[in-house]
Amino acid sequence: MTNRKGSRMGGLGKLSDFGKISKPKQELEQETTSSLEKVDKKELEASPPGREQLEPEKLVNINVKITRTQHTWLSQTARTVRDNNNTPVAPSERVFPQHLIGIAIDLLQDTDINWSQIKNVEDLRQQLKL
């Protein structure tokens, strides 16, 4: 092993030197400010005035336990909806069980249920008259 400077850890230096800034703080602030200004200008030029670009909401996975009967119904219903199309449908527009679950959530959000009074699933079933 040699004692040359910079030969440690592939020339990365000492562990205690990590996080230290080699440039003066004022110089770094100027670079950061100028790069932010460039980004702001590019964003302003890219989007037409008065028009917000809406990004689709990010999808997340959930683990849901349902009965086999419910699973079968979801699958058959989604298949029926897909079969209702006489012409081919783009993959991104096809209906699958997860889409039906998302719509069920929308329906639940749209109801006039006082959620602060619901204590269990049976209360919810009664409110929905199921």
PDB file of C-alpha atoms in Angstrom:
ATOM      1  CA  MET A   1       0.000   0.000   0.000  1.00  0.00           C
ATOM      2  CA  THR A   2       1.401   3.409  -0.894  1.00  0.00           C
ATOM      3  CA  ASN A   3       1.186   6.605   1.090  1.00  0.00           C
ATOM      4  CA  ARG A   4       0.571   8.840  -1.911  1.00  0.00           C
ATOM      5  CA  LYS A   5      -2.132  11.460  -1.468  1.00  0.00           C
ATOM      6  CA  GLY A   6      -5.326  10.477  -3.247  1.00  0.00           C
ATOM      7  CA  SER A   7      -4.525   6.777  -3.447  1.00  0.00           C
ATOM      8  CA  ARG A   8      -7.023   5.895  -0.738  1.00  0.00           C
ATOM      9  CA  MET A   9     -10.371   4.548  -1.815  1.00  0.00           C
ATOM     10  CA  GLY A  10      -9.603   5.051  -5.469  1.00  0.00           C
ATOM     11  CA  GLY A  11      -8.595   8.671  -5.014  1.00  0.00           C
ATOM     12  CA  LEU A  12     -11.689   9.691  -3.098  1.00  0.00           C
ATOM     13  CA  GLY A  13      -9.713  11.029  -0.147  1.00  0.00           C
ATOM     14  CA  LYS A  14     -10.389  10.665   3.557  1.00  0.00           C
ATOM     15  CA  LEU A  15     -13.817   9.833   4.891  1.00  0.00           C
ATOM     16  CA  SER A  16     -13.695  12.905   7.125  1.00  0.00           C
ATOM     17  CA  ASP A  17     -13.399  15.096   3.994  1.00  0.00           C
ATOM     18  CA  PHE A  18     -16.739  13.982   2.555  1.00  0.00           C
ATOM     19  CA  GLY A  19     -19.311  16.760   2.407  1.00  0.00           C
ATOM     20  CA  LYS A  20     -16.722  19.520   2.488  1.00  0.00           C
ATOM     21  CA  ILE A  21     -17.106  22.189  -0.150  1.00  0.00           C
ATOM     22  CA  SER A  22     -14.092  23.149  -2.203  1.00  0.00           C
ATOM     23  CA  LYS A  23     -15.669  26.311  -3.658  1.00  0.00           C
ATOM     24  CA  PRO A  24     -16.446  29.394  -1.580  1.00  0.00           C
ATOM     25  CA  LYS A  25     -20.066  29.580  -0.416  1.00  0.00           C
ATOM     26  CA  GLN A  26     -20.774  32.831  -2.261  1.00  0.00           C
ATOM     27  CA  GLU A  27     -19.656  31.305  -5.570  1.00  0.00           C
ATOM     28  CA  LEU A  28     -21.911  28.266  -5.034  1.00  0.00           C
ATOM     29  CA  GLU A  29     -24.915  30.492  -4.257  1.00  0.00           C
ATOM     30  CA  GLN A  30     -24.377  32.449  -7.478  1.00  0.00           C
ATOM     31  CA  GLU A  31     -24.209  29.240  -9.532  1.00  0.00           C
ATOM     32  CA  THR A  32     -27.365  27.882  -7.899  1.00  0.00           C
ATOM     33  CA  THR A  33     -29.258  31.136  -8.425  1.00  0.00           C
ATOM     34  CA  SER A  34     -28.247  31.378 -12.085  1.00  0.00           C
ATOM     35  CA  SER A  35     -29.214  27.753 -12.758  1.00  0.00           C
ATOM     36  CA  LEU A  36     -32.609  28.317 -11.113  1.00  0.00           C
ATOM     37  CA  GLU A  37     -33.174  31.403 -13.255  1.00  0.00           C
ATOM     38  CA  LYS A  38     -32.379  29.365 -16.383  1.00  0.00           C
ATOM     39  CA  VAL A  39     -34.883  26.688 -15.378  1.00  0.00           C
ATOM     40  CA  ASP A  40     -37.593  29.273 -14.633  1.00  0.00           C
ATOM     41  CA  LYS A  41     -37.073  30.934 -18.012  1.00  0.00           C
ATOM     42  CA  LYS A  42     -37.242  27.589 -19.840  1.00  0.00           C
ATOM     43  CA  GLU A  43     -40.438  26.622 -18.004  1.00  0.00           C
ATOM     44  CA  LEU A  44     -42.064  29.950 -18.802  1.00  0.00           C
ATOM     45  CA  GLU A  45     -41.172  29.633 -22.476  1.00  0.00           C
ATOM     46  CA  ALA A  46     -42.361  26.018 -22.692  1.00  0.00           C
ATOM     47  CA  SER A  47     -45.831  26.538 -21.246  1.00  0.00           C
ATOM     48  CA  PRO A  48     -48.275  28.906 -22.919  1.00  0.00           C
ATOM     49  CA  PRO A  49     -49.427  31.794 -20.723  1.00  0.00           C
ATOM     50  CA  GLY A  50     -52.572  31.223 -18.701  1.00  0.00           C
ATOM     51  CA  ARG A  51     -52.556  27.465 -19.251  1.00  0.00           C
ATOM     52  CA  GLU A  52     -51.590  25.051 -16.506  1.00  0.00           C
ATOM     53  CA  GLN A  53     -50.239  21.710 -17.533  1.00  0.00           C
ATOM     54  CA  LEU A  54     -52.093  19.088 -15.532  1.00  0.00           C
ATOM     55  CA  GLU A  55     -50.052  16.034 -14.691  1.00  0.00           C
ATOM     56  CA  PRO A  56     -51.916  12.796 -14.135  1.00  0.00           C
ATOM     57  CA  GLU A  57     -52.025  11.779 -10.513  1.00  0.00           C
ATOM     58  CA  LYS A  58     -49.431   9.167  -9.629  1.00  0.00           C
ATOM     59  CA  LEU A  59     -50.806   5.644  -9.209  1.00  0.00           C
ATOM     60  CA  VAL A  60     -49.970   3.633  -6.095  1.00  0.00           C
ATOM     61  CA  ASN A  61     -50.374  -0.054  -5.356  1.00  0.00           C
ATOM     62  CA  ILE A  62     -52.625  -1.312  -2.593  1.00  0.00           C
ATOM     63  CA  ASN A  63     -53.112  -4.808  -1.257  1.00  0.00           C
ATOM     64  CA  VAL A  64     -56.835  -5.506  -1.023  1.00  0.00           C
ATOM     65  CA  LYS A  65     -58.404  -8.719   0.217  1.00  0.00           C
ATOM     66  CA  ILE A  66     -61.736  -9.516  -1.432  1.00  0.00           C
ATOM     67  CA  THR A  67     -63.801 -12.671  -1.556  1.00  0.00           C
ATOM     68  CA  ARG A  68     -63.463 -15.070  -4.444  1.00  0.00           C
ATOM     69  CA  THR A  69     -67.008 -14.221  -5.511  1.00  0.00           C
ATOM     70  CA  GLN A  70     -66.177 -10.501  -5.595  1.00  0.00           C
ATOM     71  CA  HIS A  71     -63.011 -11.237  -7.553  1.00  0.00           C
ATOM     72  CA  THR A  72     -64.943 -13.303 -10.087  1.00  0.00           C
ATOM     73  CA  TRP A  73     -67.582 -10.576 -10.437  1.00  0.00           C
ATOM     74  CA  LEU A  74     -64.911  -7.877 -10.953  1.00  0.00           C
ATOM     75  CA  SER A  75     -63.140  -9.929 -13.603  1.00  0.00           C
ATOM     76  CA  GLN A  76     -66.344 -10.818 -15.456  1.00  0.00           C
ATOM     77  CA  THR A  77     -67.616  -7.242 -15.335  1.00  0.00           C
ATOM     78  CA  ALA A  78     -64.329  -5.856 -16.622  1.00  0.00           C
ATOM     79  CA  ARG A  79     -64.368  -8.440 -19.411  1.00  0.00           C
ATOM     80  CA  THR A  80     -67.958  -7.447 -20.308  1.00  0.00           C
ATOM     81  CA  VAL A  81     -66.938  -3.792 -20.527  1.00  0.00           C
ATOM     82  CA  ARG A  82     -63.956  -4.687 -22.719  1.00  0.00           C
ATOM     83  CA  ASP A  83     -66.174  -6.874 -24.931  1.00  0.00           C
ATOM     84  CA  ASN A  84     -68.615  -3.990 -25.451  1.00  0.00           C
ATOM     85  CA  ASN A  85     -66.118  -2.469 -27.893  1.00  0.00           C
ATOM     86  CA  ASN A  86     -66.512  -3.475 -31.520  1.00  0.00           C
ATOM     87  CA  THR A  87     -63.212  -1.921 -32.531  1.00  0.00           C
ATOM     88  CA  PRO A  88     -59.786  -2.476 -30.949  1.00  0.00           C
ATOM     89  CA  VAL A  89     -59.062  -0.333 -27.911  1.00  0.00           C
ATOM     90  CA  ALA A  90     -55.634   0.993 -26.979  1.00  0.00           C
ATOM     91  CA  PRO A  91     -54.116  -0.878 -24.011  1.00  0.00           C
ATOM     92  CA  SER A  92     -54.077   2.281 -21.904  1.00  0.00           C
ATOM     93  CA  GLU A  93     -57.853   2.664 -22.364  1.00  0.00           C
ATOM     94  CA  ARG A  94     -58.922  -0.919 -21.601  1.00  0.00           C
ATOM     95  CA  VAL A  95     -60.936  -1.641 -18.460  1.00  0.00           C
ATOM     96  CA  PHE A  96     -59.589  -4.041 -15.837  1.00  0.00           C
ATOM     97  CA  PRO A  97     -60.736  -4.856 -12.277  1.00  0.00           C
ATOM     98  CA  GLN A  98     -58.476  -2.186 -10.764  1.00  0.00           C
ATOM     99  CA  HIS A  99     -60.304   0.447 -12.821  1.00  0.00           C
ATOM    100  CA  LEU A 100     -63.621  -0.705 -11.398  1.00  0.00           C
ATOM    101  CA  ILE A 101     -62.223  -0.443  -7.874  1.00  0.00           C
ATOM    102  CA  GLY A 102     -61.071   3.120  -8.602  1.00  0.00           C
ATOM    103  CA  ILE A 103     -64.564   4.002  -9.818  1.00  0.00           C
ATOM    104  CA  ALA A 104     -66.072   2.426  -6.678  1.00  0.00           C
ATOM    105  CA  ILE A 105     -63.844   4.721  -4.609  1.00  0.00           C
ATOM    106  CA  ASP A 106     -65.081   7.714  -6.616  1.00  0.00           C
ATOM    107  CA  LEU A 107     -68.681   6.635  -5.959  1.00  0.00           C
ATOM    108  CA  LEU A 108     -68.026   6.322  -2.217  1.00  0.00           C
ATOM    109  CA  GLN A 109     -66.430   9.781  -2.142  1.00  0.00           C
ATOM    110  CA  ASP A 110     -69.437  11.227  -3.951  1.00  0.00           C
ATOM    111  CA  THR A 111     -72.041   9.895  -1.484  1.00  0.00           C
ATOM    112  CA  ASP A 112     -73.735  12.000   1.187  1.00  0.00           C
ATOM    113  CA  ILE A 113     -72.440   9.783   3.985  1.00  0.00           C
ATOM    114  CA  ASN A 114     -71.257  11.353   7.210  1.00  0.00           C
ATOM    115  CA  TRP A 115     -68.001   9.415   7.508  1.00  0.00           C
ATOM    116  CA  SER A 116     -67.466  10.555  11.095  1.00  0.00           C
ATOM    117  CA  GLN A 117     -70.454   8.385  12.114  1.00  0.00           C
ATOM    118  CA  ILE A 118     -69.263   5.209  10.362  1.00  0.00           C
ATOM    119  CA  LYS A 119     -67.608   2.808  12.804  1.00  0.00           C
ATOM    120  CA  ASN A 120     -67.453  -0.442  10.801  1.00  0.00           C
ATOM    121  CA  VAL A 121     -68.351  -2.066   7.493  1.00  0.00           C
ATOM    122  CA  GLU A 122     -71.863  -2.937   8.661  1.00  0.00           C
ATOM    123  CA  ASP A 123     -72.573   0.765   9.398  1.00  0.00           C
ATOM    124  CA  LEU A 124     -71.416   1.599   5.874  1.00  0.00           C
ATOM    125  CA  ARG A 125     -73.616  -1.128   4.370  1.00  0.00           C
ATOM    126  CA  GLN A 126     -76.635   0.273   6.241  1.00  0.00           C
ATOM    127  CA  GLN A 127     -75.898   3.822   5.086  1.00  0.00           C
ATOM    128  CA  LEU A 128     -75.614   2.594   1.501  1.00  0.00           C
ATOM    129  CA  LYS A 129     -78.740   0.443   1.925  1.00  0.00           C
ATOM    130  CA  LEU A 130     -76.933  -2.704   0.744  1.00  0.00           C
TER     131      LEU A 130
END
